[in-house]
mmCIF file of C-alpha atoms in Angstrom:
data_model
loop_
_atom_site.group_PDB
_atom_site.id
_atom_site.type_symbol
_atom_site.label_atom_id
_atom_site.label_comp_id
_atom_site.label_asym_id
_atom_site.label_seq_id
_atom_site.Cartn_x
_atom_site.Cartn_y
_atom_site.Cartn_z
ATOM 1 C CA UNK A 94 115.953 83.093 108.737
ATOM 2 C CA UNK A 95 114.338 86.720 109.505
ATOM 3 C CA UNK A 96 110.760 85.406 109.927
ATOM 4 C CA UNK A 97 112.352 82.325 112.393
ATOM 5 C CA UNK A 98 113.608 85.723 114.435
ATOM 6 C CA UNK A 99 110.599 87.179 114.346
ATOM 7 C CA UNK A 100 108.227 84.441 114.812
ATOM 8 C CA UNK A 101 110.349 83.638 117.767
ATOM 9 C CA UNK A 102 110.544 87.284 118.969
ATOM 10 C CA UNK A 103 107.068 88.411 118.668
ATOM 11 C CA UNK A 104 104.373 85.842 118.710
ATOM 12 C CA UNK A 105 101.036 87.690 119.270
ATOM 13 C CA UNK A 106 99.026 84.927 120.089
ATOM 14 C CA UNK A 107 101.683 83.488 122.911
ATOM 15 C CA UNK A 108 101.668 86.940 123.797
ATOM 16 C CA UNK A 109 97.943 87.239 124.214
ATOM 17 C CA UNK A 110 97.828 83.944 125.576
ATOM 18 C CA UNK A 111 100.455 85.452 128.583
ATOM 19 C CA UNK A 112 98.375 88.627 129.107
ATOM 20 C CA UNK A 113 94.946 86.145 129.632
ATOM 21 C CA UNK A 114 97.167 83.991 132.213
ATOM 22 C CA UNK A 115 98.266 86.896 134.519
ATOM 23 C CA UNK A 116 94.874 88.594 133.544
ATOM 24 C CA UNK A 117 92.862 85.416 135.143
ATOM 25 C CA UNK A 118 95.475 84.924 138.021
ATOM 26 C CA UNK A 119 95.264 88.121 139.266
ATOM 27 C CA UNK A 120 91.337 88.562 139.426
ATOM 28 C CA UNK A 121 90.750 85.147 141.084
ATOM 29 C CA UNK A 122 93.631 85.490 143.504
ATOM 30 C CA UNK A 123 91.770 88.778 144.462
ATOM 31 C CA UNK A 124 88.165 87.342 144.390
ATOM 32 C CA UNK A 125 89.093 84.189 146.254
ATOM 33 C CA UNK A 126 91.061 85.889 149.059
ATOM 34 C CA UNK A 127 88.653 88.191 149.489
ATOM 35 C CA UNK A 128 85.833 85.844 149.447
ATOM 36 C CA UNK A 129 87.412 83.480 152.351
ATOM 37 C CA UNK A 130 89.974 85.770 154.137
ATOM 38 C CA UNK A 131 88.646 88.781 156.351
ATOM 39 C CA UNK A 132 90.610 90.135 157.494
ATOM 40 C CA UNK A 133 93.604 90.423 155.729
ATOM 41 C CA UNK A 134 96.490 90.158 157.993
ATOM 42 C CA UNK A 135 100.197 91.025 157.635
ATOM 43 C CA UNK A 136 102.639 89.937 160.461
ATOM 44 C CA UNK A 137 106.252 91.558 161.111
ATOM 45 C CA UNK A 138 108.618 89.572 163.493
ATOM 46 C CA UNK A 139 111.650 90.328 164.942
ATOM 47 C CA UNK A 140 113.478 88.233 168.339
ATOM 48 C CA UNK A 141 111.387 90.456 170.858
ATOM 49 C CA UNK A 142 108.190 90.365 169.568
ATOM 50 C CA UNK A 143 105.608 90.477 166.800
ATOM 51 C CA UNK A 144 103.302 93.330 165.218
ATOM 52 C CA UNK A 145 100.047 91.495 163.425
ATOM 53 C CA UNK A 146 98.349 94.205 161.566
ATOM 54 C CA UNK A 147 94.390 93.417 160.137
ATOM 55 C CA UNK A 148 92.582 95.418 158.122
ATOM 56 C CA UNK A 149 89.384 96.434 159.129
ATOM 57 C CA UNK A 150 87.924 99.473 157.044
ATOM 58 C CA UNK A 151 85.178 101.347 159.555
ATOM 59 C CA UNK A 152 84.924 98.888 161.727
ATOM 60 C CA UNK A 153 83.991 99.947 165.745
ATOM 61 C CA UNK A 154 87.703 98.846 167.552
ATOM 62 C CA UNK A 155 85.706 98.057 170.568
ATOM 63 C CA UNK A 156 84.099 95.711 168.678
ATOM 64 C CA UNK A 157 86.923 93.132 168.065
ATOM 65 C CA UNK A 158 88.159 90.500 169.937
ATOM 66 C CA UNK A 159 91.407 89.682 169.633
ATOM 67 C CA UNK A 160 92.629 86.328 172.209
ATOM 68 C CA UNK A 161 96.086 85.084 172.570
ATOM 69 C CA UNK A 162 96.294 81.630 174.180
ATOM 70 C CA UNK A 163 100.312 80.637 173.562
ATOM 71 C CA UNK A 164 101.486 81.254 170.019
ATOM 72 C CA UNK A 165 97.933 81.479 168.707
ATOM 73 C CA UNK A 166 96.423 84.587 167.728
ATOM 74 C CA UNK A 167 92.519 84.779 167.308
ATOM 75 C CA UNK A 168 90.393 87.792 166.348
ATOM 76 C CA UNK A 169 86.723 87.622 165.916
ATOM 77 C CA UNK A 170 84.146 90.437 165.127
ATOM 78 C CA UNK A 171 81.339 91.269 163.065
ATOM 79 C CA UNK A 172 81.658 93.959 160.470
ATOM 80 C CA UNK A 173 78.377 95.121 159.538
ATOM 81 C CA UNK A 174 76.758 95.998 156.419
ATOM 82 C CA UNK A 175 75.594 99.794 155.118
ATOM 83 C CA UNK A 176 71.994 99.976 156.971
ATOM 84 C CA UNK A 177 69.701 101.438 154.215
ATOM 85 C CA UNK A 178 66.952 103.324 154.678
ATOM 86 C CA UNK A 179 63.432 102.461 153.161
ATOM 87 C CA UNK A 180 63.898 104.240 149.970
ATOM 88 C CA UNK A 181 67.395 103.598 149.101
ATOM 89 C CA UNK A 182 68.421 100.665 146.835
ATOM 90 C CA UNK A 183 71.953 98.952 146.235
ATOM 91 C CA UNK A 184 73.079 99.321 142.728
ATOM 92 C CA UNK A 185 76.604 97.620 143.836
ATOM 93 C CA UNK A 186 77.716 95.678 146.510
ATOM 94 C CA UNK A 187 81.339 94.687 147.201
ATOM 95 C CA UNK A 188 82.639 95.634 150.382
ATOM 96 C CA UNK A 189 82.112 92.379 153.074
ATOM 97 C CA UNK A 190 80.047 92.161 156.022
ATOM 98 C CA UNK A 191 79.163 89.484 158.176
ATOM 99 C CA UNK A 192 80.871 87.461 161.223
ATOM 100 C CA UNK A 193 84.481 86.702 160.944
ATOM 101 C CA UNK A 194 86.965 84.641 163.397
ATOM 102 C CA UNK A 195 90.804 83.675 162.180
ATOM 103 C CA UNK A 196 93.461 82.826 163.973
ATOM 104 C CA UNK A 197 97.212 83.358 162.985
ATOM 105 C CA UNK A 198 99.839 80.860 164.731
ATOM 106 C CA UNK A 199 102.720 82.849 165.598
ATOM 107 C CA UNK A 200 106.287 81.446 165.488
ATOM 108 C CA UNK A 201 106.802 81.485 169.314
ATOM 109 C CA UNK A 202 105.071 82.115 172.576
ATOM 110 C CA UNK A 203 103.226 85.137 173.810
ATOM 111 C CA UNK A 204 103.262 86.914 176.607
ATOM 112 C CA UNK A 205 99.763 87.455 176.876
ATOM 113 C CA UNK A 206 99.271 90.043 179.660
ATOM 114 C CA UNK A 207 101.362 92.363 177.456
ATOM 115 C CA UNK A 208 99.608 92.399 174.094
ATOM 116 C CA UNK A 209 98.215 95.947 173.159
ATOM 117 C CA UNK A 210 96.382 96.616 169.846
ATOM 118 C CA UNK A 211 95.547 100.457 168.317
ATOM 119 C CA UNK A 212 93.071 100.762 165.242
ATOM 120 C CA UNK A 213 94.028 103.536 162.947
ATOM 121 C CA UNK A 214 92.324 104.612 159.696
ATOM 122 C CA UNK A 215 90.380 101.132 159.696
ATOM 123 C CA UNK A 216 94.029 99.362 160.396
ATOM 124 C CA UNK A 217 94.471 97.048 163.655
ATOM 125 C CA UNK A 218 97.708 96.918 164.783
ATOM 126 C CA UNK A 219 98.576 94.607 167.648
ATOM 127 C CA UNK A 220 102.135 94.040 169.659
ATOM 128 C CA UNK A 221 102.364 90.391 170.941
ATOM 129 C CA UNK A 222 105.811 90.476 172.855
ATOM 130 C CA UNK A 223 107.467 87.166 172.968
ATOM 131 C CA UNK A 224 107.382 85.185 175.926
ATOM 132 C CA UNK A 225 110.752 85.691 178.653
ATOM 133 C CA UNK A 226 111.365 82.182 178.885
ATOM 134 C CA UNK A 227 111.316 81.785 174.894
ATOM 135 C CA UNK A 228 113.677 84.560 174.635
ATOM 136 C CA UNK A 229 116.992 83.049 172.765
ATOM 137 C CA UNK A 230 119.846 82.793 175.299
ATOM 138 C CA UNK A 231 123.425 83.443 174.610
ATOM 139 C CA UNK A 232 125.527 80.749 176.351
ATOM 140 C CA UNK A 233 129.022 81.705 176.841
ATOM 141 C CA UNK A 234 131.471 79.429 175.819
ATOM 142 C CA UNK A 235 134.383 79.031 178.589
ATOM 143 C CA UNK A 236 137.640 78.220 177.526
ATOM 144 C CA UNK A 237 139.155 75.577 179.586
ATOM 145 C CA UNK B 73 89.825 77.926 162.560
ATOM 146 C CA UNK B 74 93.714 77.853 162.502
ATOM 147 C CA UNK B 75 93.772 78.184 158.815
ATOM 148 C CA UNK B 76 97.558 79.473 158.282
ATOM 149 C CA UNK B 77 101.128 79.162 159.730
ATOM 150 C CA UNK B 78 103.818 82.263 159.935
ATOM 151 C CA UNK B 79 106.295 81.767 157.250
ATOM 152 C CA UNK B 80 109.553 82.530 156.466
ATOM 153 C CA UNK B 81 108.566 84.037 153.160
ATOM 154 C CA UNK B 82 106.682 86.497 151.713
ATOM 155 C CA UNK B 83 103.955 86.596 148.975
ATOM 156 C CA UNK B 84 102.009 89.801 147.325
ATOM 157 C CA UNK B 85 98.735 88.607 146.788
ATOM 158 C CA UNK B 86 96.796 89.572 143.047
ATOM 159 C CA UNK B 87 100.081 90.802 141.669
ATOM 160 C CA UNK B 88 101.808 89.948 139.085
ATOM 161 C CA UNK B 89 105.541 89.055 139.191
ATOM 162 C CA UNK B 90 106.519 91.713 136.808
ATOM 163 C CA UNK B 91 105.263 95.009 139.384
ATOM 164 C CA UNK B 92 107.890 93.801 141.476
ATOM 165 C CA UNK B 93 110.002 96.783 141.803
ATOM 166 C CA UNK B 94 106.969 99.424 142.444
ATOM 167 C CA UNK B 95 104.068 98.721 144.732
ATOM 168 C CA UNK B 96 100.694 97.351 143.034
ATOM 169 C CA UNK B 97 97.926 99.494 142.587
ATOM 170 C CA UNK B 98 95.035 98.158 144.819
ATOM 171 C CA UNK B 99 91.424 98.266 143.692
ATOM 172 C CA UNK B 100 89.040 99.063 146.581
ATOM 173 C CA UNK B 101 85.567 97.186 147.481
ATOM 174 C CA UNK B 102 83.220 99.724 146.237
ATOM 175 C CA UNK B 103 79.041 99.827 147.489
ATOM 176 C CA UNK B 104 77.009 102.135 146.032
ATOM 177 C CA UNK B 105 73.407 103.192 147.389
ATOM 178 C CA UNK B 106 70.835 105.006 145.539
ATOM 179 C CA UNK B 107 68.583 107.103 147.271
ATOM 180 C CA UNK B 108 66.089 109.166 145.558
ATOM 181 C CA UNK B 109 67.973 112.902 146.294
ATOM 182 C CA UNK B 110 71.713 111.295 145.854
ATOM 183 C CA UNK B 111 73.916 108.224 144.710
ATOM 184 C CA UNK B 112 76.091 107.345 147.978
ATOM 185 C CA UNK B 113 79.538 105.482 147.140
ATOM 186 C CA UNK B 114 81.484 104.149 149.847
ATOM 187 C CA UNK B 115 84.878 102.605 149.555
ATOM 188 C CA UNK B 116 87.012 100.355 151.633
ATOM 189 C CA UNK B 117 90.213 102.256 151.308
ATOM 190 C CA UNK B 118 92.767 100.938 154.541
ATOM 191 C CA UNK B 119 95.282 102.972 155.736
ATOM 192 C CA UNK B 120 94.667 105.889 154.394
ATOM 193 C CA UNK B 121 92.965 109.424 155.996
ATOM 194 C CA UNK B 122 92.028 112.907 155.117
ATOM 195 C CA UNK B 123 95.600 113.693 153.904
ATOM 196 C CA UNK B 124 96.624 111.242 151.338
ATOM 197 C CA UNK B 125 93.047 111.094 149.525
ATOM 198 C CA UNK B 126 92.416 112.403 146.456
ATOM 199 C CA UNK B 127 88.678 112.619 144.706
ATOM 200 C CA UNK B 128 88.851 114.508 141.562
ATOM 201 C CA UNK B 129 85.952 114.422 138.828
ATOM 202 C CA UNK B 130 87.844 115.521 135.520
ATOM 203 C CA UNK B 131 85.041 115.720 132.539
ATOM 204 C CA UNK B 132 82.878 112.451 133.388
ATOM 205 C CA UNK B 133 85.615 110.146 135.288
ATOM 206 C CA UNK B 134 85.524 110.205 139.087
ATOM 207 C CA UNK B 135 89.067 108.951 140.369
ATOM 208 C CA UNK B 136 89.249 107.904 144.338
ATOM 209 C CA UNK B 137 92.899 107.943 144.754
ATOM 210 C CA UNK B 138 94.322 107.149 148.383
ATOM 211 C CA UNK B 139 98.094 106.547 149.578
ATOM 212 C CA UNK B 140 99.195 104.325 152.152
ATOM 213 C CA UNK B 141 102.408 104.232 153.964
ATOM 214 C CA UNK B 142 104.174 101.509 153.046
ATOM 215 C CA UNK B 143 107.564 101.829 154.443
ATOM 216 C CA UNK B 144 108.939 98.748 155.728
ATOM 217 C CA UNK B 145 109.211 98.419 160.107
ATOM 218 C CA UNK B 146 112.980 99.152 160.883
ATOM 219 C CA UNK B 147 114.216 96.191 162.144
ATOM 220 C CA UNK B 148 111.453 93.908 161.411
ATOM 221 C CA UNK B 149 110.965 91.224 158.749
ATOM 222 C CA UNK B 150 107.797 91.126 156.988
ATOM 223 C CA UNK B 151 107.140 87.305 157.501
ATOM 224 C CA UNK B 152 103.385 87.044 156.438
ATOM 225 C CA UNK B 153 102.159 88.905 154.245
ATOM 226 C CA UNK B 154 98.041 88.933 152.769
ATOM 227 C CA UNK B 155 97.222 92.501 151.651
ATOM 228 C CA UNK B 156 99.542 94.759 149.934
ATOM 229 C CA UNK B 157 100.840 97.831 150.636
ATOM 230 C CA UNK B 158 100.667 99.656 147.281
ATOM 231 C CA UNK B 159 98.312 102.958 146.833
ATOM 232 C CA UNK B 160 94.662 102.854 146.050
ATOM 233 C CA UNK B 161 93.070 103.785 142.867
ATOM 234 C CA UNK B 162 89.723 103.293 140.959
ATOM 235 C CA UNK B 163 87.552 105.348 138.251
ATOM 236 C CA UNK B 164 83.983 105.536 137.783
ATOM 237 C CA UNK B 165 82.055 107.305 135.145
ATOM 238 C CA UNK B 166 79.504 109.601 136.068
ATOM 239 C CA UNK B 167 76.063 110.230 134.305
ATOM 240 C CA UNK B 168 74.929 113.295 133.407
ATOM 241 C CA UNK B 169 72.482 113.375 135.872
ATOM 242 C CA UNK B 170 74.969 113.936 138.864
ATOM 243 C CA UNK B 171 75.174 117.418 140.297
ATOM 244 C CA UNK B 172 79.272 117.813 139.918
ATOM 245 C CA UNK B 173 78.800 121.076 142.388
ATOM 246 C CA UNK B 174 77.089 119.635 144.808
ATOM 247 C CA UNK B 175 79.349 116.216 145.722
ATOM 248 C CA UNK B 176 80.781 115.606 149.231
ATOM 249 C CA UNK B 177 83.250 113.229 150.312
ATOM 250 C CA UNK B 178 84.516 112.058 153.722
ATOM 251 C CA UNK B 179 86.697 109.462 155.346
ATOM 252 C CA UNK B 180 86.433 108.035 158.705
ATOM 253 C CA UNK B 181 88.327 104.748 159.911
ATOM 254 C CA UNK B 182 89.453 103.925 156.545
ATOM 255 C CA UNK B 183 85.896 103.679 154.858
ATOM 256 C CA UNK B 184 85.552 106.809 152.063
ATOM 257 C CA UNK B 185 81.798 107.795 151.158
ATOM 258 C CA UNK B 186 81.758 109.789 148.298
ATOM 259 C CA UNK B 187 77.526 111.665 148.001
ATOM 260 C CA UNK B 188 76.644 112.569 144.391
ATOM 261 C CA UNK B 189 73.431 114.262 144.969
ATOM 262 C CA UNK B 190 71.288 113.941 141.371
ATOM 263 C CA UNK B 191 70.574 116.609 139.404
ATOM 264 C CA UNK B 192 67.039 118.430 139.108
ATOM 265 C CA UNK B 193 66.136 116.263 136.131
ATOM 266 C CA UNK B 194 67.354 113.210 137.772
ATOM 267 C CA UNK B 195 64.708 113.250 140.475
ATOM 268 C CA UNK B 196 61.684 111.057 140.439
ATOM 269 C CA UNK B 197 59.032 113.953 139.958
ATOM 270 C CA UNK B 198 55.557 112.613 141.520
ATOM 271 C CA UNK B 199 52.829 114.393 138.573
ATOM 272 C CA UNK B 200 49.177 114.477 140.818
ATOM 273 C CA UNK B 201 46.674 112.971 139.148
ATOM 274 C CA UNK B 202 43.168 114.754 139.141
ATOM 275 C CA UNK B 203 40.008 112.411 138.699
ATOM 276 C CA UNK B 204 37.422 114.114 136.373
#
């Protein structure tokens, strides 16, 4: 009866087997988002507008383009690698470069002429207000 | 490419369901350059400036530490999220053969670049050789 409570309490291998699991999920989660997703975006929403933020560590601001054609967001750039000199070598090399492009559908309409973006401390941070006309109405109710 | 849709719930990326209650620990894309006076690290480190960075070397273990605000937008919902907003941390292990005295770090639109010139010994010494 004790070693049932025990085996059932404290299995080491199950336990092991747990830690590998979250282990493996958490270092290809990371690898594979980084590999395909640059940048990384986070988007806040309220009924006015919305506030897409991308992060994009020393990257030029004037070098991005961010488009808003309706509810679709679209920033492209080019983030460019550490230019070495002739005798320096890379012993490590993690940090992405390249051309990027990815768009973000938003859930409603954009007014496009007022969008504004800022770049702080290698973070974009764009304001799409929300189109007039997509603006939810009240209708009042009349009593008859 | 219209690879994604806004959505009505929210996801932390790389973390595990237990660090739920504090914000995850984020590990930063590192590059490191040798040169033949200094090592050069640089370090993707978002969101955070000259204020919230730490670099400490304690005995052989360098630690980049940086801390990002991650207070939540009054009156907005998070509805997408891909990175997270916990702190950044990593460690590296230095050699003997950096100079500890002689490191610089600075941080400019999120990108850290930590120099760890090489000690005397370290250097590639070029001996002349004489023909007979």
């Amino acid at each position: 009866m004790l070693l049932q409570e025990i085996e059932n309490s404290w299995d080491p291998w199950r336990q092991l087997d747990q830690i590998q699991d979250a282990l493996a999920q958490t270092l290809w989660d990371g690898r594979a988002r980084s590999a395909t997703l640059y940048p990384m975006l986070n988007a806040w929403t309220n009924d006015h507008e919305a506030i897409v933020r991308a992060v994009v560590p020393g990257m030029d601001p004037e070098k991005l383009e961010i488009q808003v054609v309706g509810d679709l967001l679209t920033l492209r750039g080019q983030r460019e690698s550490e230019a070495l000199q002739e005798n320096q070598t890379w012993l490590r090399r993690e940090r992405p470069s390249g051309t990027f492009s990815r768009s973000l559908q938003l859930p409603f309409h954009v007014d496009s002429d007022r969008v504004s973006a800022r770049a702080r401390n290698g973070i974009l941070t764009i304001t799409l207000p929300r189109a007039e006309q997509e603006k939810p109405r009240k209708i009042a109710v009349k009593s008859i | 490419m219209k690879n994604e849709l806004v959505r009505q719930h929210t996801q932390t990326p790389s973390v595990s369901p237990e660090s739920s209650s504090e914000a995850p620990v984020q590990v930063p894309a590192v590059d490191i350059v040798e040169g033949p006076e200094s090592w050069t690290l640089i370090a993707d480190m978002p969101g955070v400036d000259e204020k919230n960075l730490e670099v400490t070397v304690e005995r052989d273990t360098l630690t980049l530490r940086g801390q990002v605000d991650a207070s939540q937008k009054g009156g907005y919902r998070l509805d997408y999220q891909e990175y997270g907003l916990g702190h950044f941390e990593r460690k590296f292990t230095l050699s003997g053969e950096v100079d500890r005295q002689a490191m610089e770090a600075t941080i400019k639109h999120g990108v850290l670049r930590v120099k760890l010139p090489k000690a005397a010994t370290a250097r590639l010494r070029r001996i002349p050789v004489q023909a007979e």
